[in-house]
Amino acid sequence: MASAENVPTPEKPTKAHAAPPAERTARPPVDASALEHRNLRGGEFWREIPAFANVSEEEFLDYKWQMKNSLYGEDKLLELMDGLAPKAFVDDVLRGFHLAPMAVRVTPYLFSLIDWNDPLHDPIRTQFIPVASRLTMDHPMLTLDSLHEQADAPVAGLTHRYHDKALFLPLDTCPVYCRFCTRSYAIGVDTDVVEKVSLKVSPKRWEEAFAYIESRPELEDIVISGGDAYNLAFKHIEAIGMRLLAIPHIRRIRFATKGLAVMPMKILSDERWLDAVTRVAEHGRKVHKQVCIHTHFNNPNEITEISRRATNTLFERGITVRNQTVLQRGVNDSQETMRLLVKRLGEVNVEAYYVYQHDMVQGVEDLRTSLQTNLDIEKFVRGSTAGFNTPTFVVDAPGGGGKREAHSYEHYDRETGVSVYSAPSVKPGQLFTYFDPLHSLSDAARADWKDADKREQMVQDALLAARNHQGQR
Ligand code: SF4
């Protein structure tokens, strides 16, 4: 090691002269009509759906109408698809219904945004309406609760994993059900393939969660999720928000809702709910605590002129909205689509916060991508817009390691598809493995995953390589 005496003293630098460049270049001007992120879908697009052809704007923008007319169950599906999709497609969906871990629930708004000329490849259909023909074989390492939320929950519906943050699940319903839901172990009604853990609305259970939060002075940040905070009654929004803000050590709360992406008209027509959120946010400002909304847009087609009206309303009320996207095959796994999504979020004043690698949940393997896809898209997107509007691409480490920046793996074997992460501030000393989906691997690697001994060997090899990598630092 160099001692202070033998560190060389720098020579006095010669004076640098700043000179103007020999030639100045300007970026070529852009045709404003080519700025696709500003072109949001408007007009009465829902009238293109035969079942909604006579629905007025007033009705369509009423959240109660949206809820009442949501697609929920086979009969409604058949009614809405009548005259829209070929019989073979409808049959494919009906078979998909019985194989899905999540119940199906889709708002008329979302249903109208699907391209019914090509529903099989539509990114919105892909996320919400299962079709049997697209399902692929599960990776053998998948589980229902891949993030171990229940194991890290001291009280039912309260996951305390990070030092200063907890996830509070006050209910188990949502305005729509997403095929890819990481909480398919609990959210929505039972399906043919999953019997759910119950997290019903229960002020008694909530009080147990609040008591735990009060007893833990290190907790500063509470995510109120679910289910979906959109489905909480306005009086519950206010009661939960004010209760948490009254706990001295709580500094930040966030209401997590996918609502803005799937039913933005609630912000425009449910005054009591919006006013309740606003009152909590205003009270938060008075006591110098942050109250935000975290939402969940996944594809640029989900951002319309109606979304813009809703996000503008929240912006006018001083409520920050951040977005968390899930990377999904056929939805947003192209570089251009993700860039357009990020730019469009900025256009409607939503901060692009995270892009998650799809969790390793069972039954929706067709939606997962390799980690490499994530890394490539991140490289492409970074630099497209301001850094504060650029999402961080993360892997939520399976087994409860928490969110890890996708590039921060200790080891990634692209042949076997095994990546290994560590989480020194969450679970020191532990390693966490993520597995690329089988459909992204070579035939040889796919065959190896079918063999229990080889499977174990691939995991052990990856963990050893990760430990060696750590030892070299
Ligand atoms: S809205 Fe959220 S909690 Fe509800 S189904 Fe979708 S991903 Fe799951």
CSV table of C-alpha atoms and ligand atoms in Angstrom, one decimal:
chain,number,residue,atom,x,y,z
A,1,MET,CA,0.0,0.0,0.0
A,2,ALA,CA,1.3,3.5,-0.8
A,3,SER,CA,2.2,5.6,2.2
A,4,ALA,CA,1.5,9.4,2.3
A,5,GLU,CA,5.2,10.1,1.8
A,6,ASN,CA,5.6,8.1,-1.4
A,7,VAL,CA,2.5,9.3,-3.2
A,8,PRO,CA,3.9,11.5,-6.1
A,9,THR,CA,3.0,15.2,-6.0
A,10,PRO,CA,1.4,16.3,-9.3
A,11,GLU,CA,3.3,18.8,-11.4
A,12,LYS,CA,1.8,22.2,-11.9
A,13,PRO,CA,-0.6,21.8,-14.9
A,14,THR,CA,-0.1,23.9,-17.9
A,15,LYS,CA,-3.0,26.3,-18.6
A,16,ALA,CA,-5.6,24.8,-20.9
A,17,HIS,CA,-7.2,27.1,-23.6
A,18,ALA,CA,-10.9,26.6,-24.4
A,19,ALA,CA,-11.4,27.1,-28.1
A,20,PRO,CA,-14.7,27.1,-30.1
A,21,PRO,CA,-15.3,24.0,-32.1
A,22,ALA,CA,-14.1,24.1,-35.7
A,23,GLU,CA,-17.5,23.1,-36.9
A,24,ARG,CA,-20.9,23.1,-35.1
A,25,THR,CA,-23.5,20.5,-35.8
A,26,ALA,CA,-27.2,20.6,-35.0
A,27,ARG,CA,-29.5,17.7,-34.8
A,28,PRO,CA,-31.8,17.5,-37.8
A,29,PRO,CA,-35.3,18.9,-37.1
A,30,VAL,CA,-38.0,16.4,-36.4
A,31,ASP,CA,-41.4,16.4,-38.1
A,32,ALA,CA,-43.9,17.0,-35.1
A,33,SER,CA,-46.3,14.5,-36.6
A,34,ALA,CA,-43.6,11.8,-36.2
A,35,LEU,CA,-43.6,12.2,-32.4
A,36,GLU,CA,-45.8,9.2,-31.8
A,37,HIS,CA,-45.8,9.5,-28.0
A,38,ARG,CA,-47.9,12.6,-28.3
A,39,ASN,CA,-50.6,11.0,-30.5
A,40,LEU,CA,-53.0,9.5,-28.0
A,41,ARG,CA,-56.1,7.7,-29.0
A,42,GLY,CA,-59.1,9.8,-28.7
A,43,GLY,CA,-62.7,10.0,-30.0
A,44,GLU,CA,-65.4,7.5,-29.3
A,45,PHE,CA,-63.3,4.4,-30.1
A,46,TRP,CA,-65.6,2.1,-28.0
A,47,ARG,CA,-68.4,2.4,-30.6
A,48,GLU,CA,-66.4,0.2,-32.9
A,49,ILE,CA,-67.3,-2.7,-30.5
A,50,PRO,CA,-70.8,-3.9,-31.5
A,51,ALA,CA,-72.0,-4.3,-27.9
A,52,PHE,CA,-71.0,-0.7,-27.1
A,53,ALA,CA,-72.1,0.9,-30.4
A,54,ASN,CA,-74.8,2.9,-28.7
A,55,VAL,CA,-73.0,3.8,-25.6
A,56,SER,CA,-72.8,7.6,-25.1
A,57,GLU,CA,-69.6,9.4,-24.0
A,58,GLU,CA,-71.4,10.3,-20.7
A,59,GLU,CA,-72.1,6.6,-20.0
A,60,PHE,CA,-68.6,5.4,-21.1
A,61,LEU,CA,-66.9,7.9,-18.8
A,62,ASP,CA,-69.0,6.8,-15.8
A,63,TYR,CA,-66.9,4.4,-13.7
A,64,LYS,CA,-70.1,2.7,-12.4
A,65,TRP,CA,-71.1,1.9,-16.0
A,66,GLN,CA,-67.6,0.5,-16.5
A,67,MET,CA,-67.8,-1.7,-13.4
A,68,LYS,CA,-71.3,-2.9,-14.2
A,69,ASN,CA,-70.4,-3.8,-17.8
A,70,SER,CA,-67.1,-5.5,-17.2
A,71,LEU,CA,-66.3,-8.8,-18.8
A,72,TYR,CA,-66.4,-11.3,-16.0
A,73,GLY,CA,-67.1,-14.9,-16.8
A,74,GLU,CA,-67.9,-16.9,-19.9
A,75,ASP,CA,-71.4,-15.6,-20.6
A,76,LYS,CA,-70.3,-12.0,-20.8
A,77,LEU,CA,-67.3,-12.9,-22.9
A,78,LEU,CA,-69.5,-14.7,-25.4
A,79,GLU,CA,-71.8,-11.7,-25.5
A,80,LEU,CA,-69.1,-9.1,-26.0
A,81,MET,CA,-67.2,-11.2,-28.6
A,82,ASP,CA,-70.3,-11.9,-30.7
A,83,GLY,CA,-69.5,-10.6,-34.2
A,84,LEU,CA,-66.1,-9.5,-33.2
A,85,ALA,CA,-63.8,-12.5,-33.2
A,86,PRO,CA,-63.8,-15.8,-35.1
A,87,LYS,CA,-65.4,-18.8,-33.4
A,88,ALA,CA,-62.0,-20.6,-33.3
A,89,PHE,CA,-60.6,-17.7,-31.3
A,90,VAL,CA,-63.5,-17.6,-28.9
A,91,ASP,CA,-63.1,-21.4,-28.3
A,92,ASP,CA,-59.4,-20.8,-27.7
A,93,VAL,CA,-60.3,-18.2,-25.0
A,94,LEU,CA,-62.9,-20.5,-23.4
A,95,ARG,CA,-60.3,-23.2,-23.0
A,96,GLY,CA,-57.8,-20.6,-21.7
A,97,PHE,CA,-60.3,-19.6,-19.0
A,98,HIS,CA,-60.1,-23.0,-17.4
A,99,LEU,CA,-56.3,-23.2,-17.3
A,100,ALA,CA,-55.6,-19.7,-15.9
A,101,PRO,CA,-54.4,-19.0,-12.4
A,102,MET,CA,-56.2,-15.7,-12.4
A,103,ALA,CA,-60.0,-15.1,-12.9
A,104,VAL,CA,-60.8,-13.0,-15.9
A,105,ARG,CA,-62.1,-9.5,-15.5
A,106,VAL,CA,-61.8,-6.8,-18.1
A,107,THR,CA,-63.3,-3.3,-18.2
A,108,PRO,CA,-65.2,-2.2,-21.3
A,109,TYR,CA,-62.5,0.5,-21.7
A,110,LEU,CA,-59.7,-2.1,-22.0
A,111,PHE,CA,-61.9,-4.3,-24.1
A,112,SER,CA,-62.4,-1.5,-26.6
A,113,LEU,CA,-58.7,-0.8,-26.9
A,114,ILE,CA,-58.0,-4.3,-28.2
A,115,ASP,CA,-57.3,-4.6,-31.9
A,116,TRP,CA,-60.1,-7.1,-32.7
A,117,ASN,CA,-58.7,-7.6,-36.3
A,118,ASP,CA,-55.8,-9.4,-34.6
A,119,PRO,CA,-56.7,-10.3,-31.0
A,120,LEU,CA,-54.2,-13.1,-30.8
A,121,HIS,CA,-51.3,-10.7,-31.0
A,122,ASP,CA,-52.8,-7.7,-29.3
A,123,PRO,CA,-50.8,-6.6,-26.3
A,124,ILE,CA,-53.9,-5.8,-24.2
A,125,ARG,CA,-55.7,-9.0,-25.0
A,126,THR,CA,-52.4,-10.8,-24.1
A,127,GLN,CA,-52.3,-9.4,-20.6
A,128,PHE,CA,-55.9,-10.0,-19.6
A,129,ILE,CA,-57.6,-12.7,-21.7
A,130,PRO,CA,-55.9,-16.1,-21.7
A,131,VAL,CA,-55.9,-18.2,-24.8
A,132,ALA,CA,-55.0,-21.9,-24.4
A,133,SER,CA,-53.1,-22.1,-27.7
A,134,ARG,CA,-50.4,-19.6,-26.5
A,135,LEU,CA,-49.7,-21.3,-23.2
A,136,THR,CA,-46.2,-22.8,-22.8
A,137,MET,CA,-44.7,-25.3,-20.4
A,138,ASP,CA,-43.8,-23.9,-17.0
A,139,HIS,CA,-40.2,-23.8,-15.9
A,140,PRO,CA,-39.8,-26.5,-13.2
A,141,MET,CA,-38.5,-23.8,-10.7
A,142,LEU,CA,-41.7,-21.7,-10.8
A,143,THR,CA,-44.0,-21.3,-7.8
A,144,LEU,CA,-47.2,-19.5,-7.1
A,145,ASP,CA,-45.8,-17.1,-4.5
A,146,SER,CA,-42.3,-16.7,-6.0
A,147,LEU,CA,-41.5,-13.6,-4.0
A,148,HIS,CA,-42.3,-15.4,-0.7
A,149,GLU,CA,-44.6,-12.5,0.3
A,150,GLN,CA,-46.4,-14.7,2.8
A,151,ALA,CA,-43.2,-16.0,4.4
A,152,ASP,CA,-42.1,-12.4,5.0
A,153,ALA,CA,-45.5,-11.4,6.5
A,154,PRO,CA,-45.5,-11.1,10.3
A,155,VAL,CA,-49.3,-10.3,10.0
A,156,ALA,CA,-51.6,-11.6,7.3
A,157,GLY,CA,-51.5,-9.1,4.5
A,158,LEU,CA,-48.4,-7.1,5.7
A,159,THR,CA,-45.1,-8.0,4.1
A,160,HIS,CA,-42.0,-6.6,5.9
A,161,ARG,CA,-39.0,-7.4,3.8
A,162,TYR,CA,-37.0,-4.2,3.4
A,163,HIS,CA,-35.6,-2.5,6.5
A,164,ASP,CA,-37.7,0.7,6.3
A,165,LYS,CA,-40.6,-0.3,4.0
A,166,ALA,CA,-43.6,-2.6,4.2
A,167,LEU,CA,-46.3,-3.8,1.8
A,168,PHE,CA,-49.9,-3.6,3.1
A,169,LEU,CA,-52.6,-5.6,1.4
A,170,PRO,CA,-55.9,-4.4,2.7
A,171,LEU,CA,-58.0,-6.3,0.1
A,172,ASP,CA,-57.8,-9.0,-2.5
A,173,THR,CA,-59.9,-7.6,-5.4
A,174,CYS,CA,-59.1,-5.4,-8.4
A,175,PRO,CA,-61.0,-3.6,-11.1
A,176,VAL,CA,-59.4,-6.1,-13.6
A,177,TYR,CA,-57.4,-9.2,-13.2
A,178,CYS,CA,-54.0,-9.4,-14.9
A,179,ARG,CA,-52.8,-12.8,-16.1
A,180,PHE,CA,-49.3,-12.1,-14.9
A,181,CYS,CA,-50.2,-11.1,-11.3
A,182,THR,CA,-47.4,-11.9,-8.9
A,183,ARG,CA,-50.0,-12.3,-6.2
A,184,SER,CA,-52.1,-14.9,-8.0
A,185,TYR,CA,-51.9,-16.9,-4.8
A,186,ALA,CA,-54.5,-14.5,-3.3
A,187,ILE,CA,-56.0,-12.1,-5.7
A,188,GLY,CA,-59.5,-12.5,-7.2
A,189,VAL,CA,-61.8,-15.5,-6.8
A,190,ASP,CA,-60.6,-19.1,-7.0
A,191,THR,CA,-60.0,-20.5,-10.4
A,192,ASP,CA,-60.1,-24.1,-11.7
A,193,VAL,CA,-56.3,-24.3,-11.0
A,194,VAL,CA,-55.7,-22.1,-7.9
A,195,GLU,CA,-57.5,-22.0,-4.5
A,196,LYS,CA,-56.7,-18.5,-3.2
A,197,VAL,CA,-55.5,-17.3,0.2
A,198,SER,CA,-58.1,-14.9,1.5
A,199,LEU,CA,-57.2,-11.2,2.2
A,200,LYS,CA,-60.7,-9.7,2.4
A,201,VAL,CA,-61.5,-6.2,3.5
A,202,SER,CA,-61.3,-6.4,7.3
A,203,PRO,CA,-60.7,-3.4,9.6
A,204,LYS,CA,-59.8,-5.9,12.3
A,205,ARG,CA,-57.0,-7.4,10.3
A,206,TRP,CA,-55.9,-3.9,9.2
A,207,GLU,CA,-55.6,-2.9,12.9
A,208,GLU,CA,-53.2,-5.8,13.5
A,209,ALA,CA,-51.1,-4.5,10.6
A,210,PHE,CA,-51.2,-0.9,12.0
A,211,ALA,CA,-50.2,-2.2,15.4
A,212,TYR,CA,-47.2,-4.0,13.9
A,213,ILE,CA,-46.2,-0.9,12.0
A,214,GLU,CA,-46.4,1.2,15.1
A,215,SER,CA,-44.2,-1.3,17.0
A,216,ARG,CA,-41.5,-1.0,14.4
A,217,PRO,CA,-39.8,2.4,14.5
A,218,GLU,CA,-37.6,1.6,11.5
A,219,LEU,CA,-40.6,1.5,9.1
A,220,GLU,CA,-40.9,4.8,7.2
A,221,ASP,CA,-42.6,3.8,3.9
A,222,ILE,CA,-45.9,1.9,3.4
A,223,VAL,CA,-47.2,0.7,0.1
A,224,ILE,CA,-51.0,0.3,0.2
A,225,SER,CA,-51.7,-2.2,-2.5
A,226,GLY,CA,-53.9,-5.3,-2.7
A,227,GLY,CA,-55.7,-6.1,-4.7
A,228,ASP,CA,-56.0,-2.6,-5.8
A,229,ALA,CA,-56.6,0.6,-3.9
A,230,TYR,CA,-59.1,1.6,-6.6
A,231,ASN,CA,-61.5,-1.0,-5.1
A,232,LEU,CA,-61.2,0.5,-1.6
A,233,ALA,CA,-64.2,2.5,-0.6
A,234,PHE,CA,-63.5,6.3,-0.2
A,235,LYS,CA,-64.0,6.1,3.5
A,236,HIS,CA,-61.4,3.3,3.7
A,237,ILE,CA,-58.9,5.3,1.6
A,238,GLU,CA,-59.2,8.2,4.1
A,239,ALA,CA,-59.2,6.0,7.2
A,240,ILE,CA,-56.1,4.0,6.1
A,241,GLY,CA,-54.2,7.0,4.8
A,242,MET,CA,-54.8,9.2,7.9
A,243,ARG,CA,-54.1,6.3,10.3
A,244,LEU,CA,-50.7,5.7,8.7
A,245,LEU,CA,-49.9,9.4,8.5
A,246,ALA,CA,-50.6,9.7,12.2
A,247,ILE,CA,-47.8,7.2,13.0
A,248,PRO,CA,-44.8,9.4,13.8
A,249,HIS,CA,-42.1,7.4,12.1
A,250,ILE,CA,-44.1,6.9,8.8
A,251,ARG,CA,-42.7,9.4,6.2
A,252,ARG,CA,-44.1,8.1,2.9
A,253,ILE,CA,-47.2,6.3,1.8
A,254,ARG,CA,-48.3,5.2,-1.7
A,255,PHE,CA,-51.6,4.0,-2.9
A,256,ALA,CA,-50.9,1.3,-5.5
A,257,THR,CA,-53.6,1.1,-8.2
A,258,LYS,CA,-53.7,-0.2,-11.8
A,259,GLY,CA,-56.9,1.8,-12.1
A,260,LEU,CA,-55.4,4.7,-14.2
A,261,ALA,CA,-54.4,2.2,-16.9
A,262,VAL,CA,-57.6,0.2,-16.9
A,263,MET,CA,-60.4,2.5,-15.8
A,264,PRO,CA,-59.2,6.1,-15.9
A,265,MET,CA,-62.8,7.4,-15.8
A,266,LYS,CA,-63.0,6.7,-12.1
A,267,ILE,CA,-60.7,9.7,-11.5
A,268,LEU,CA,-63.1,11.7,-13.7
A,269,SER,CA,-66.4,10.5,-12.2
A,270,ASP,CA,-65.9,9.1,-8.7
A,271,GLU,CA,-65.5,12.4,-6.8
A,272,ARG,CA,-65.7,10.9,-3.4
A,273,TRP,CA,-62.8,8.6,-4.1
A,274,LEU,CA,-60.7,11.3,-5.7
A,275,ASP,CA,-61.5,13.8,-2.9
A,276,ALA,CA,-60.5,11.2,-0.3
A,277,VAL,CA,-57.1,10.6,-1.9
A,278,THR,CA,-56.7,14.4,-2.3
A,279,ARG,CA,-57.5,15.0,1.4
A,280,VAL,CA,-54.9,12.4,2.4
A,281,ALA,CA,-52.3,13.9,0.1
A,282,GLU,CA,-53.1,17.5,1.4
A,283,HIS,CA,-52.8,16.3,5.0
A,284,GLY,CA,-49.5,14.6,4.1
A,285,ARG,CA,-48.2,17.9,2.8
A,286,LYS,CA,-49.2,19.7,5.9
A,287,VAL,CA,-47.4,17.2,8.1
A,288,HIS,CA,-44.5,17.0,5.6
A,289,LYS,CA,-45.1,13.4,4.5
A,290,GLN,CA,-45.3,12.1,1.0
A,291,VAL,CA,-48.5,10.7,-0.4
A,292,CYS,CA,-48.3,9.3,-4.0
A,293,ILE,CA,-50.1,7.0,-6.4
A,294,HIS,CA,-48.2,4.2,-8.0
A,295,THR,CA,-49.8,2.8,-11.1
A,296,HIS,CA,-49.2,0.2,-13.8
A,297,PHE,CA,-49.2,1.0,-17.5
A,298,ASN,CA,-47.5,-1.8,-19.6
A,299,ASN,CA,-48.1,-0.8,-23.2
A,300,PRO,CA,-48.4,2.5,-24.9
A,301,ASN,CA,-51.8,1.6,-26.3
A,302,GLU,CA,-53.1,1.8,-22.7
A,303,ILE,CA,-52.5,5.6,-22.6
A,304,THR,CA,-55.3,7.5,-24.3
A,305,GLU,CA,-56.8,10.9,-24.2
A,306,ILE,CA,-59.0,9.7,-21.4
A,307,SER,CA,-55.9,8.7,-19.4
A,308,ARG,CA,-54.5,12.1,-20.1
A,309,ARG,CA,-57.6,13.8,-18.6
A,310,ALA,CA,-57.3,11.6,-15.5
A,311,THR,CA,-53.5,12.2,-15.0
A,312,ASN,CA,-54.0,15.9,-15.6
A,313,THR,CA,-56.7,15.9,-12.9
A,314,LEU,CA,-54.2,14.3,-10.4
A,315,PHE,CA,-51.5,16.6,-11.5
A,316,GLU,CA,-53.6,19.7,-10.9
A,317,ARG,CA,-54.2,18.4,-7.4
A,318,GLY,CA,-50.5,18.0,-6.8
A,319,ILE,CA,-50.5,14.2,-6.6
A,320,THR,CA,-47.4,12.6,-7.9
A,321,VAL,CA,-48.0,9.4,-10.0
A,322,ARG,CA,-45.3,6.9,-10.7
A,323,ASN,CA,-45.5,3.9,-12.9
A,324,GLN,CA,-44.3,0.3,-12.5
A,325,THR,CA,-44.3,-1.8,-15.7
A,326,VAL,CA,-43.9,-5.6,-16.0
A,327,LEU,CA,-41.8,-6.7,-18.9
A,328,GLN,CA,-43.9,-9.2,-20.9
A,329,ARG,CA,-43.4,-11.1,-24.1
A,330,GLY,CA,-45.7,-9.9,-26.8
A,331,VAL,CA,-46.7,-6.8,-24.7
A,332,ASN,CA,-43.6,-4.6,-24.3
A,333,ASP,CA,-40.6,-6.8,-25.0
A,334,SER,CA,-39.5,-4.8,-28.1
A,335,GLN,CA,-37.2,-1.9,-27.7
A,336,GLU,CA,-39.4,0.6,-29.7
A,337,THR,CA,-42.5,-0.3,-27.7
A,338,MET,CA,-40.8,0.2,-24.4
A,339,ARG,CA,-39.3,3.5,-25.5
A,340,LEU,CA,-42.7,4.7,-26.7
A,341,LEU,CA,-44.3,3.7,-23.4
A,342,VAL,CA,-41.7,5.6,-21.4
A,343,LYS,CA,-42.0,8.7,-23.6
A,344,ARG,CA,-45.8,8.5,-23.5
A,345,LEU,CA,-45.7,8.2,-19.7
A,346,GLY,CA,-43.7,11.4,-19.6
A,347,GLU,CA,-46.2,13.0,-21.9
A,348,VAL,CA,-49.0,12.5,-19.4
A,349,ASN,CA,-46.9,13.4,-16.3
A,350,VAL,CA,-46.5,9.9,-15.0
A,351,GLU,CA,-43.0,9.2,-13.7
A,352,ALA,CA,-41.6,6.0,-15.2
A,353,TYR,CA,-40.3,4.4,-12.0
A,354,TYR,CA,-39.6,0.7,-12.6
A,355,VAL,CA,-39.6,-2.0,-15.3
A,356,TYR,CA,-39.8,-5.4,-13.6
A,357,GLN,CA,-38.5,-8.6,-15.0
A,358,HIS,CA,-41.6,-10.8,-15.0
A,359,ASP,CA,-41.9,-12.8,-11.8
A,360,MET,CA,-41.6,-16.5,-11.8
A,361,VAL,CA,-45.2,-17.2,-11.3
A,362,GLN,CA,-46.9,-20.4,-12.5
A,363,GLY,CA,-49.3,-20.7,-15.4
A,364,VAL,CA,-48.3,-17.7,-17.5
A,365,GLU,CA,-44.9,-18.8,-18.8
A,366,ASP,CA,-45.8,-17.5,-22.3
A,367,LEU,CA,-45.4,-14.0,-20.9
A,368,ARG,CA,-41.9,-14.2,-19.5
A,369,THR,CA,-38.8,-13.1,-21.3
A,370,SER,CA,-35.1,-13.9,-20.7
A,371,LEU,CA,-33.1,-11.6,-18.5
A,372,GLN,CA,-31.0,-10.7,-21.6
A,373,THR,CA,-34.1,-9.2,-23.2
A,374,ASN,CA,-34.5,-6.9,-20.2
A,375,LEU,CA,-30.8,-5.9,-20.4
A,376,ASP,CA,-31.0,-5.1,-24.1
A,377,ILE,CA,-34.1,-3.0,-23.8
A,378,GLU,CA,-32.7,-1.1,-20.9
A,379,LYS,CA,-29.6,-0.2,-22.9
A,380,PHE,CA,-31.8,1.0,-25.8
A,381,VAL,CA,-34.2,3.0,-23.7
A,382,ARG,CA,-31.6,4.9,-21.5
A,383,GLY,CA,-30.9,8.2,-23.1
A,384,SER,CA,-34.3,8.5,-24.8
A,385,THR,CA,-35.5,11.0,-22.3
A,386,ALA,CA,-34.6,12.7,-19.0
A,387,GLY,CA,-33.0,10.4,-16.4
A,388,PHE,CA,-35.8,11.1,-13.9
A,389,ASN,CA,-38.3,9.9,-16.5
A,390,THR,CA,-36.3,6.8,-17.3
A,391,PRO,CA,-37.3,3.6,-15.4
A,392,THR,CA,-34.9,1.4,-13.5
A,393,PHE,CA,-35.0,-2.1,-14.9
A,394,VAL,CA,-35.1,-4.6,-12.0
A,395,VAL,CA,-35.5,-8.2,-11.1
A,396,ASP,CA,-37.5,-8.8,-8.0
A,397,ALA,CA,-35.3,-11.5,-6.6
A,398,PRO,CA,-37.3,-14.7,-6.2
A,399,GLY,CA,-37.4,-16.0,-2.6
A,400,GLY,CA,-37.6,-12.5,-1.1
A,401,GLY,CA,-34.4,-10.7,-2.0
A,402,GLY,CA,-36.3,-7.6,-3.1
A,403,LYS,CA,-35.7,-5.5,-6.2
A,404,ARG,CA,-32.2,-5.8,-7.7
A,405,GLU,CA,-31.0,-3.6,-10.6
A,406,ALA,CA,-31.1,-6.1,-13.5
A,407,HIS,CA,-27.5,-5.6,-14.5
A,408,SER,CA,-26.3,-6.2,-10.9
A,409,TYR,CA,-26.3,-10.0,-11.2
A,410,GLU,CA,-23.4,-11.9,-9.6
A,411,HIS,CA,-23.6,-14.4,-12.4
A,412,TYR,CA,-25.6,-15.0,-15.5
A,413,ASP,CA,-25.3,-18.2,-17.6
A,414,ARG,CA,-27.1,-17.4,-20.9
A,415,GLU,CA,-27.0,-21.1,-21.9
A,416,THR,CA,-28.8,-22.5,-18.8
A,417,GLY,CA,-30.7,-19.2,-18.3
A,418,VAL,CA,-29.7,-19.1,-14.6
A,419,SER,CA,-28.9,-15.7,-13.1
A,420,VAL,CA,-27.9,-15.1,-9.5
A,421,TYR,CA,-28.3,-12.0,-7.4
A,422,SER,CA,-27.3,-10.9,-3.9
A,423,ALA,CA,-29.2,-8.4,-1.7
A,424,PRO,CA,-26.7,-7.3,1.0
A,425,SER,CA,-29.1,-4.8,2.6
A,426,VAL,CA,-32.1,-7.0,2.5
A,427,LYS,CA,-30.9,-10.5,3.3
A,428,PRO,CA,-27.1,-10.4,3.8
A,429,GLY,CA,-25.1,-13.4,2.8
A,430,GLN,CA,-27.9,-15.0,0.8
A,431,LEU,CA,-28.0,-15.6,-3.0
A,432,PHE,CA,-31.2,-15.5,-5.1
A,433,THR,CA,-31.7,-17.3,-8.4
A,434,TYR,CA,-33.8,-16.2,-11.4
A,435,PHE,CA,-34.5,-18.6,-14.3
A,436,ASP,CA,-35.1,-17.6,-17.9
A,437,PRO,CA,-38.2,-19.3,-19.4
A,438,LEU,CA,-37.7,-22.6,-21.2
A,439,HIS,CA,-39.0,-21.2,-24.5
A,440,SER,CA,-36.0,-18.8,-24.5
A,441,LEU,CA,-33.4,-21.6,-24.2
A,442,SER,CA,-31.8,-24.0,-26.6
A,443,ASP,CA,-33.2,-27.4,-27.1
A,444,ALA,CA,-30.3,-29.0,-25.2
A,445,ALA,CA,-30.8,-26.7,-22.2
A,446,ARG,CA,-34.5,-27.3,-22.2
A,447,ALA,CA,-33.9,-31.1,-22.1
A,448,ASP,CA,-31.5,-30.6,-19.2
A,449,TRP,CA,-34.1,-28.8,-17.2
A,450,LYS,CA,-36.4,-31.9,-17.5
A,451,ASP,CA,-33.7,-34.0,-15.7
A,452,ALA,CA,-33.9,-33.5,-11.9
A,453,ASP,CA,-30.1,-34.3,-11.4
A,454,LYS,CA,-29.0,-32.0,-14.1
A,455,ARG,CA,-31.4,-29.3,-12.8
A,456,GLU,CA,-29.8,-29.4,-9.4
A,457,GLN,CA,-26.3,-29.4,-11.0
A,458,MET,CA,-27.1,-26.3,-13.1
A,459,VAL,CA,-28.3,-24.4,-10.0
A,460,GLN,CA,-25.3,-25.5,-7.9
A,461,ASP,CA,-22.9,-24.5,-10.7
A,462,ALA,CA,-24.5,-21.0,-10.9
A,463,LEU,CA,-24.3,-20.5,-7.2
A,464,LEU,CA,-20.7,-21.5,-7.1
A,465,ALA,CA,-19.8,-19.2,-10.0
A,466,ALA,CA,-21.6,-16.4,-8.1
A,467,ARG,CA,-19.7,-17.1,-4.9
A,468,ASN,CA,-16.4,-17.2,-6.9
A,469,HIS,CA,-17.3,-13.9,-8.5
A,470,GLN,CA,-18.0,-12.4,-5.1
A,471,GLY,CA,-14.7,-13.8,-3.7
A,472,GLN,CA,-12.8,-12.0,-6.5
A,473,ARG,CA,-13.9,-8.6,-5.4
B,1,SF4,S1,-54.2,-5.0,-10.6
B,1,SF4,FE1,-52.3,-5.6,-9.5
B,1,SF4,S2,-52.9,-7.0,-7.9
B,1,SF4,FE2,-54.6,-6.8,-9.3
B,1,SF4,S3,-54.5,-8.5,-10.7
B,1,SF4,FE3,-53.4,-6.8,-11.6
B,1,SF4,S4,-51.2,-7.0,-11.0
B,1,SF4,FE4,-52.5,-8.3,-9.6
